[in-house]
CSV table of C-alpha atoms and ligand atoms in Angstrom, one decimal:
chain,number,residue,atom,x,y,z
R,25,MET,CA,122.9,-343.3,249.3
R,26,ALA,CA,123.5,-342.4,252.7
R,27,TYR,CA,126.2,-340.1,253.4
R,28,GLU,CA,127.9,-339.6,256.4
R,29,ASN,CA,130.1,-336.4,255.9
R,30,ILE,CA,127.8,-334.5,253.4
R,31,THR,CA,124.4,-334.0,252.6
R,32,VAL,CA,122.9,-334.0,249.2
R,33,ASP,CA,119.6,-332.2,248.0
R,34,ARG,CA,118.0,-331.1,244.7
R,35,ARG,CA,116.5,-327.6,243.9
R,36,GLY,CA,115.1,-328.2,240.5
R,37,ARG,CA,117.7,-328.4,238.1
R,38,VAL,CA,120.3,-327.7,240.8
R,39,GLY,CA,122.3,-330.3,242.9
R,40,LEU,CA,123.2,-328.9,246.4
R,41,ILE,CA,126.0,-330.7,248.3
R,42,THR,CA,126.3,-329.5,251.8
R,43,LEU,CA,129.9,-330.4,253.7
R,44,ASN,CA,128.6,-331.7,256.7
R,45,ARG,CA,131.2,-332.3,259.6
R,46,PRO,CA,130.2,-329.4,261.7
R,47,LYS,CA,132.3,-330.5,264.8
R,48,ALA,CA,135.5,-330.3,263.1
R,49,LEU,CA,134.5,-327.2,260.9
R,50,ASN,CA,133.9,-329.4,257.9
R,51,ALA,CA,137.7,-330.5,257.8
R,52,LEU,CA,137.9,-332.7,254.7
R,53,ASN,CA,138.9,-336.4,255.3
R,54,GLY,CA,139.4,-338.9,253.0
R,55,ALA,CA,135.7,-340.2,253.2
R,56,LEU,CA,134.1,-336.9,252.7
R,57,ILE,CA,136.1,-336.6,249.4
R,58,ASP,CA,135.0,-340.0,248.5
R,59,GLU,CA,131.6,-339.1,249.1
R,60,LEU,CA,131.8,-335.9,247.2
R,61,ASN,CA,133.3,-337.4,244.2
R,62,ALA,CA,130.5,-340.3,244.2
R,63,VAL,CA,127.9,-337.4,244.2
R,64,LEU,CA,129.6,-335.8,241.3
R,65,ASP,CA,129.7,-338.8,239.4
R,66,SER,CA,126.0,-339.3,239.8
R,67,PHE,CA,125.3,-335.6,239.0
R,68,GLU,CA,127.4,-335.8,236.0
R,69,ALA,CA,125.3,-338.5,234.6
R,70,ASP,CA,122.1,-337.0,235.6
R,71,GLU,CA,120.4,-334.8,232.7
R,72,GLU,CA,118.0,-333.3,235.1
R,73,ILE,CA,121.1,-331.7,236.6
R,74,GLY,CA,122.3,-328.6,235.1
R,75,ALA,CA,124.7,-327.0,237.5
R,76,VAL,CA,125.7,-327.6,241.3
R,77,VAL,CA,126.4,-325.7,244.4
R,78,ILE,CA,128.7,-326.8,247.2
R,79,THR,CA,128.6,-325.1,250.7
R,80,GLY,CA,129.2,-325.8,254.2
R,81,ASN,CA,127.6,-324.0,257.2
R,82,GLU,CA,127.8,-320.5,258.6
R,83,LYS,CA,130.8,-321.1,260.6
R,84,ALA,CA,132.9,-323.0,258.2
R,85,PHE,CA,132.8,-323.8,254.4
R,86,ALA,CA,135.7,-326.0,255.3
R,87,ALA,CA,138.7,-325.5,257.5
R,88,GLY,CA,140.9,-327.4,255.7
R,89,ALA,CA,142.2,-331.1,254.9
R,90,ASP,CA,141.7,-333.2,258.2
R,91,ILE,CA,144.9,-332.6,260.5
R,92,THR,CA,144.1,-335.6,262.5
R,93,GLU,CA,144.2,-337.8,259.5
R,94,MET,CA,147.4,-336.1,258.3
R,95,ARG,CA,149.2,-336.2,261.6
R,96,SER,CA,150.7,-339.5,261.7
R,97,MET,CA,151.4,-339.6,257.8
R,98,SER,CA,155.0,-339.9,256.8
R,99,PHE,CA,156.7,-338.6,253.4
R,100,VAL,CA,156.5,-342.3,252.1
R,101,ASP,CA,152.9,-342.5,253.3
R,102,ALA,CA,151.6,-339.2,251.8
R,103,HIS,CA,153.6,-339.8,248.5
R,104,GLY,CA,152.8,-343.6,248.3
R,105,SER,CA,149.3,-343.4,248.5
R,106,ASP,CA,148.9,-339.9,246.6
R,107,PHE,CA,146.2,-339.3,249.0
R,108,ILE,CA,145.4,-335.8,247.3
R,109,ALA,CA,144.9,-337.2,243.7
R,110,LYS,CA,141.4,-337.9,244.4
R,111,TRP,CA,140.6,-334.1,245.3
R,112,ASN,CA,141.0,-333.6,241.5
R,113,ARG,CA,137.8,-335.4,240.6
R,114,ILE,CA,135.8,-331.7,240.6
R,115,THR,CA,138.2,-330.1,238.3
R,116,ALA,CA,137.3,-332.6,235.7
R,117,PHE,CA,133.4,-332.1,236.1
R,118,ARG,CA,131.9,-330.8,233.3
R,119,LYS,CA,128.9,-328.9,234.8
R,120,PRO,CA,129.2,-325.4,236.4
R,121,VAL,CA,129.9,-325.5,240.4
R,122,VAL,CA,128.9,-322.6,242.4
R,123,ALA,CA,130.6,-322.3,245.9
R,124,ALA,CA,128.7,-320.7,248.4
R,125,ILE,CA,131.0,-320.0,251.2
R,126,ALA,CA,130.4,-318.9,254.5
R,127,GLY,CA,132.9,-318.7,257.6
R,128,TYR,CA,136.2,-320.3,257.2
R,129,ALA,CA,137.6,-321.6,254.2
R,130,LEU,CA,141.1,-322.4,254.7
R,131,GLY,CA,143.6,-324.8,253.5
R,132,GLY,CA,142.2,-327.5,251.5
R,133,GLY,CA,138.8,-325.6,252.1
R,134,CYS,CA,140.1,-322.6,250.0
R,135,GLU,CA,141.7,-324.9,247.8
R,136,LEU,CA,138.1,-326.6,247.1
R,137,ALA,CA,136.6,-323.1,246.9
R,138,MET,CA,139.1,-322.2,244.1
R,139,MET,CA,138.3,-325.6,242.2
R,140,CYS,CA,134.6,-324.3,241.6
R,141,ASP,CA,133.7,-322.3,238.6
R,142,ILE,CA,131.8,-319.2,240.6
R,143,ALA,CA,132.6,-318.3,244.2
R,144,ILE,CA,129.8,-316.4,246.3
R,145,ALA,CA,131.1,-315.4,249.7
R,146,GLY,CA,128.8,-314.6,252.7
R,147,ASP,CA,130.2,-311.3,254.7
R,148,ASN,CA,131.7,-313.4,257.2
R,149,ALA,CA,133.8,-315.7,255.0
R,150,LYS,CA,137.3,-315.8,255.8
R,151,PHE,CA,140.1,-317.4,253.0
R,152,GLY,CA,143.5,-318.5,253.9
R,153,GLN,CA,146.3,-321.0,253.2
R,154,PRO,CA,147.8,-321.5,256.9
R,155,GLU,CA,149.6,-324.6,256.2
R,156,ILE,CA,153.0,-323.1,256.6
R,157,LYS,CA,151.9,-322.8,260.5
R,158,LEU,CA,151.7,-326.6,260.5
R,159,GLY,CA,155.1,-327.2,258.7
R,160,VAL,CA,153.7,-327.8,255.2
R,161,ILE,CA,152.6,-326.0,252.1
R,162,PRO,CA,149.5,-325.9,250.2
R,163,GLY,CA,148.8,-329.3,248.5
R,164,ALA,CA,145.7,-329.0,246.5
R,165,GLY,CA,146.6,-326.5,244.0
R,166,GLY,CA,146.6,-323.4,246.6
R,167,THR,CA,149.9,-322.2,245.4
R,168,GLN,CA,148.8,-322.2,241.8
R,169,ARG,CA,145.2,-321.2,241.8
R,170,LEU,CA,145.7,-318.6,244.6
R,171,THR,CA,148.3,-316.8,242.6
R,172,ARG,CA,146.5,-316.9,239.4
R,173,ALA,CA,143.4,-315.5,241.2
R,174,VAL,CA,144.9,-312.7,243.4
R,175,GLY,CA,148.5,-312.3,241.8
R,176,LYS,CA,151.6,-313.1,243.1
R,177,SER,CA,152.3,-310.5,245.8
R,178,LYS,CA,149.0,-311.4,247.7
R,179,ALA,CA,149.2,-315.0,247.3
R,180,MET,CA,152.9,-314.8,248.4
R,181,GLU,CA,151.8,-313.2,251.3
R,182,MET,CA,149.0,-315.4,252.5
R,183,ILE,CA,151.0,-318.7,251.6
R,184,LEU,CA,154.1,-317.4,253.5
R,185,THR,CA,152.6,-315.7,256.7
R,186,GLY,CA,149.3,-317.8,257.1
R,187,ARG,CA,147.2,-314.3,256.9
R,188,MET,CA,143.6,-314.7,256.5
R,189,MET,CA,141.7,-312.6,253.9
R,190,ASN,CA,138.1,-311.5,254.8
R,191,ALA,CA,135.1,-311.5,252.2
R,192,GLU,CA,135.6,-307.6,251.3
R,193,GLU,CA,139.1,-308.3,250.5
R,194,ALA,CA,138.6,-311.3,248.4
R,195,GLU,CA,136.1,-309.8,246.2
R,196,ARG,CA,138.3,-306.8,245.7
R,197,SER,CA,141.1,-309.2,244.9
R,198,GLY,CA,139.1,-311.3,242.6
R,199,LEU,CA,139.0,-314.5,244.6
R,200,VAL,CA,135.1,-314.1,244.8
R,201,SER,CA,132.8,-313.0,242.3
R,202,ARG,CA,130.6,-311.4,244.9
R,203,VAL,CA,129.8,-310.8,248.6
R,204,VAL,CA,126.2,-311.1,250.0
R,205,PRO,CA,124.7,-311.3,253.6
R,206,VAL,CA,125.8,-314.5,254.9
R,207,ALA,CA,121.9,-315.5,255.5
R,208,ASP,CA,121.8,-315.3,251.7
R,209,VAL,CA,124.6,-316.9,250.4
R,210,VAL,CA,123.0,-320.4,249.8
R,211,ASP,CA,120.1,-318.8,248.3
R,212,GLU,CA,122.0,-316.5,246.1
R,213,ALA,CA,124.0,-319.4,244.8
R,214,ILE,CA,121.3,-321.5,243.9
R,215,THR,CA,119.7,-318.5,242.0
R,216,VAL,CA,122.9,-318.2,240.1
R,217,ALA,CA,122.9,-321.9,239.4
R,218,GLU,CA,119.4,-321.9,238.5
R,219,ARG,CA,120.0,-319.4,236.0
R,220,ILE,CA,122.9,-321.3,234.3
R,221,ALA,CA,120.9,-324.6,234.5
R,222,HIS,CA,118.3,-323.0,232.5
R,223,PHE,CA,120.4,-322.6,229.4
R,224,SER,CA,121.3,-325.2,227.0
R,225,ALA,CA,123.4,-327.6,228.8
R,226,PRO,CA,125.8,-328.7,226.1
R,227,THR,CA,126.6,-325.1,225.3
R,228,VAL,CA,127.2,-324.3,229.0
R,229,ALA,CA,129.6,-327.1,229.2
R,230,LEU,CA,131.4,-325.8,226.0
R,231,ALA,CA,131.7,-322.1,227.7
R,232,LYS,CA,132.7,-323.5,230.9
R,233,ALA,CA,135.4,-325.8,229.0
R,234,SER,CA,136.4,-322.7,227.0
R,235,VAL,CA,137.0,-320.4,230.1
R,236,ASN,CA,139.2,-323.2,231.8
R,237,ARG,CA,141.3,-323.3,228.6
R,238,ALA,CA,142.5,-319.8,229.5
R,239,PHE,CA,144.2,-321.3,232.7
R,240,GLU,CA,146.0,-324.2,230.5
R,241,THR,CA,147.4,-322.5,227.4
R,242,THR,CA,148.7,-319.4,225.6
R,243,LEU,CA,146.3,-316.7,224.9
R,244,ALA,CA,146.5,-317.5,220.8
R,245,GLU,CA,146.0,-321.2,221.5
R,246,GLY,CA,143.0,-320.5,223.8
R,247,VAL,CA,141.4,-318.1,221.3
R,248,LEU,CA,141.6,-320.8,218.4
R,249,TYR,CA,140.3,-323.3,220.7
R,250,GLU,CA,137.3,-320.9,221.6
R,251,ARG,CA,136.6,-320.4,217.9
R,252,ALA,CA,136.4,-324.1,217.3
R,253,VAL,CA,134.1,-324.4,220.0
R,254,PHE,CA,132.1,-321.5,219.0
R,255,TYR,CA,131.6,-323.0,215.7
R,256,ALA,CA,130.8,-326.4,217.2
R,257,SER,CA,128.1,-324.7,219.4
R,258,PHE,CA,126.2,-324.2,215.9
R,259,ALA,CA,125.6,-328.0,215.6
R,260,THR,CA,123.0,-327.9,218.6
R,261,GLU,CA,119.3,-327.8,218.0
R,262,ASP,CA,119.5,-325.1,221.1
R,263,LYS,CA,121.5,-322.8,218.7
R,264,ARG,CA,118.8,-322.6,216.4
R,265,GLU,CA,116.0,-322.2,219.0
R,266,GLY,CA,118.0,-319.6,220.9
R,267,MET,CA,118.5,-317.4,217.5
R,268,ASP,CA,114.9,-318.2,216.4
R,269,ALA,CA,113.5,-317.2,219.7
R,270,PHE,CA,115.5,-314.0,219.5
R,271,ILE,CA,114.4,-313.0,216.2
R,272,GLU,CA,110.6,-314.2,216.9
R,273,LYS,CA,111.0,-312.0,220.3
R,274,ARG,CA,109.9,-314.7,222.7
R,275,GLU,CA,111.7,-316.7,225.4
R,276,PRO,CA,113.6,-319.7,224.0
R,277,ALA,CA,112.9,-323.2,225.1
R,278,PHE,CA,116.0,-325.0,225.2
R,279,THR,CA,115.9,-328.9,225.0
R,280,ASN,CA,119.8,-329.6,225.8
R,281,ARG,CA,120.0,-331.0,222.4
N,25,HXC,C1,140.8,-331.3,261.9
N,25,HXC,C2,140.0,-329.4,262.6
N,25,HXC,C3,140.5,-328.6,261.6
N,25,HXC,C4,141.2,-329.4,260.6
N,25,HXC,C5,139.2,-327.4,262.8
N,25,HXC,N1,139.3,-328.5,263.5
N,25,HXC,N2,139.9,-327.4,261.8
N,25,HXC,N3,140.2,-330.8,262.8
N,25,HXC,N4,141.4,-330.7,260.8
N,25,HXC,N5,141.5,-328.8,259.6
N,25,HXC,C6,138.6,-329.1,264.6
N,25,HXC,C7,139.2,-328.4,266.0
N,25,HXC,O1,140.3,-329.6,266.2
N,25,HXC,C8,138.0,-328.6,266.9
N,25,HXC,O2,137.9,-329.9,267.2
N,25,HXC,C9,137.0,-328.2,266.3
N,25,HXC,O3,137.3,-328.4,265.0
N,25,HXC,C10,136.7,-326.7,266.3
N,25,HXC,O4,137.8,-326.0,266.0
N,25,HXC,P1,138.4,-324.9,266.9
N,25,HXC,O5,139.9,-324.7,266.7
N,25,HXC,O6,138.0,-325.2,268.5
N,25,HXC,O7,137.5,-323.3,266.5
N,25,HXC,P2,138.2,-322.0,266.7
N,25,HXC,O8,138.6,-321.7,268.0
N,25,HXC,O9,136.9,-321.4,266.4
N,25,HXC,O10,139.2,-322.0,265.6
N,25,HXC,C11,138.6,-321.9,264.2
N,25,HXC,C12,140.0,-322.1,263.3
N,25,HXC,C13,140.8,-323.2,263.9
N,25,HXC,C14,140.7,-320.8,263.3
N,25,HXC,C15,139.4,-322.3,261.8
N,25,HXC,O11,140.2,-324.5,264.0
N,25,HXC,C16,142.1,-323.8,263.0
N,25,HXC,O12,143.0,-323.0,262.7
N,25,HXC,N6,142.1,-324.7,262.3
N,25,HXC,C17,142.9,-325.3,261.5
N,25,HXC,C18,143.1,-324.6,260.2
N,25,HXC,C19,144.0,-325.2,259.2
N,25,HXC,O13,145.5,-325.0,259.7
N,25,HXC,N7,143.5,-325.6,257.9
N,25,HXC,C20,144.8,-326.4,257.0
N,25,HXC,C21,144.7,-327.6,257.2
N,25,HXC,S1,146.2,-328.3,256.2
N,25,HXC,P3,137.6,-330.4,268.9
N,25,HXC,O14,137.6,-331.9,268.8
N,25,HXC,O15,139.0,-329.8,269.6
N,25,HXC,O16,136.5,-329.4,269.2
N,25,HXC,C22,145.6,-328.4,254.6
N,25,HXC,C23,146.5,-328.9,253.7
N,25,HXC,C24,145.7,-328.9,252.5
N,25,HXC,O17,144.4,-327.8,254.3
N,25,HXC,C25,146.5,-329.8,251.4
N,25,HXC,C26,145.8,-330.5,250.4
N,25,HXC,C27,144.3,-331.1,250.8
């Protein structure tokens, strides 16, 4: 399938999605989100894909939802079409997604990055929720995920003033897992994704689901969920292979079964 707003590539068991509207700093319009969702659907069904990397270019991961698309929308248009609903597809994606973020990750771009499972930033990355400057508020989870990631005071400051955070501050605040030279950010993200993808796919999916449970439930319920899923992982052939390989002092050969 030919895409107009993204490019799609494969690096072994890693699917690489590159946001590709450079003239608009990768502003996220409806067509781009449709394309992203279509690729996620196909990667979800593809047993050869074990993890996904999403990136932009050196200047912008994504500078937000497309303002030209939203400019003429009334409340009734926005509410009636619920145009943000389709942004949620990625949050239901069961394989790990690594965001490789260089340049601007603003508004919906920051929100998309926060929907990914691991964020690796280039040293020129800038994060922000500048919607307040446009007379609106974050609409794809920014008020919730940024607050969980960096705490109330910093989230409030960013959302209420529109201030951007640089890569170093983002790492210090827990918004990204690490910062690397911008030239290396995609390769680093692919390396992380490759490492994940060489483990047992069902076990990786269970681990991702269990971590995500931490955002949705109490500690006691989350620990119960984890324990049930931990026991469930004993049903895989890969559990036997992983433990046999350890005892036999060899590398495991996982079969995703
Ligand atoms: C549409 C955008 C855009 C956006 C940039 N462009 N961001 N178009 N939507 N979000 C376009 C510009 O209009 C311009 O087009 C081109 O990209 C280059 O941008 P410049 O502004 O000329 O670049 P620069 O001076 O380097 O400034 C970079 C910038 C600035 C600081 C990132 O572009 C900026 O402030 N962008 C808007 C950021 C923002 O407010 N994001 C939140 C959007 S609301 P032309 O044709 O003039 O060359 C949002 C709501 C989310 O995300 C809700 C849920 C989805």
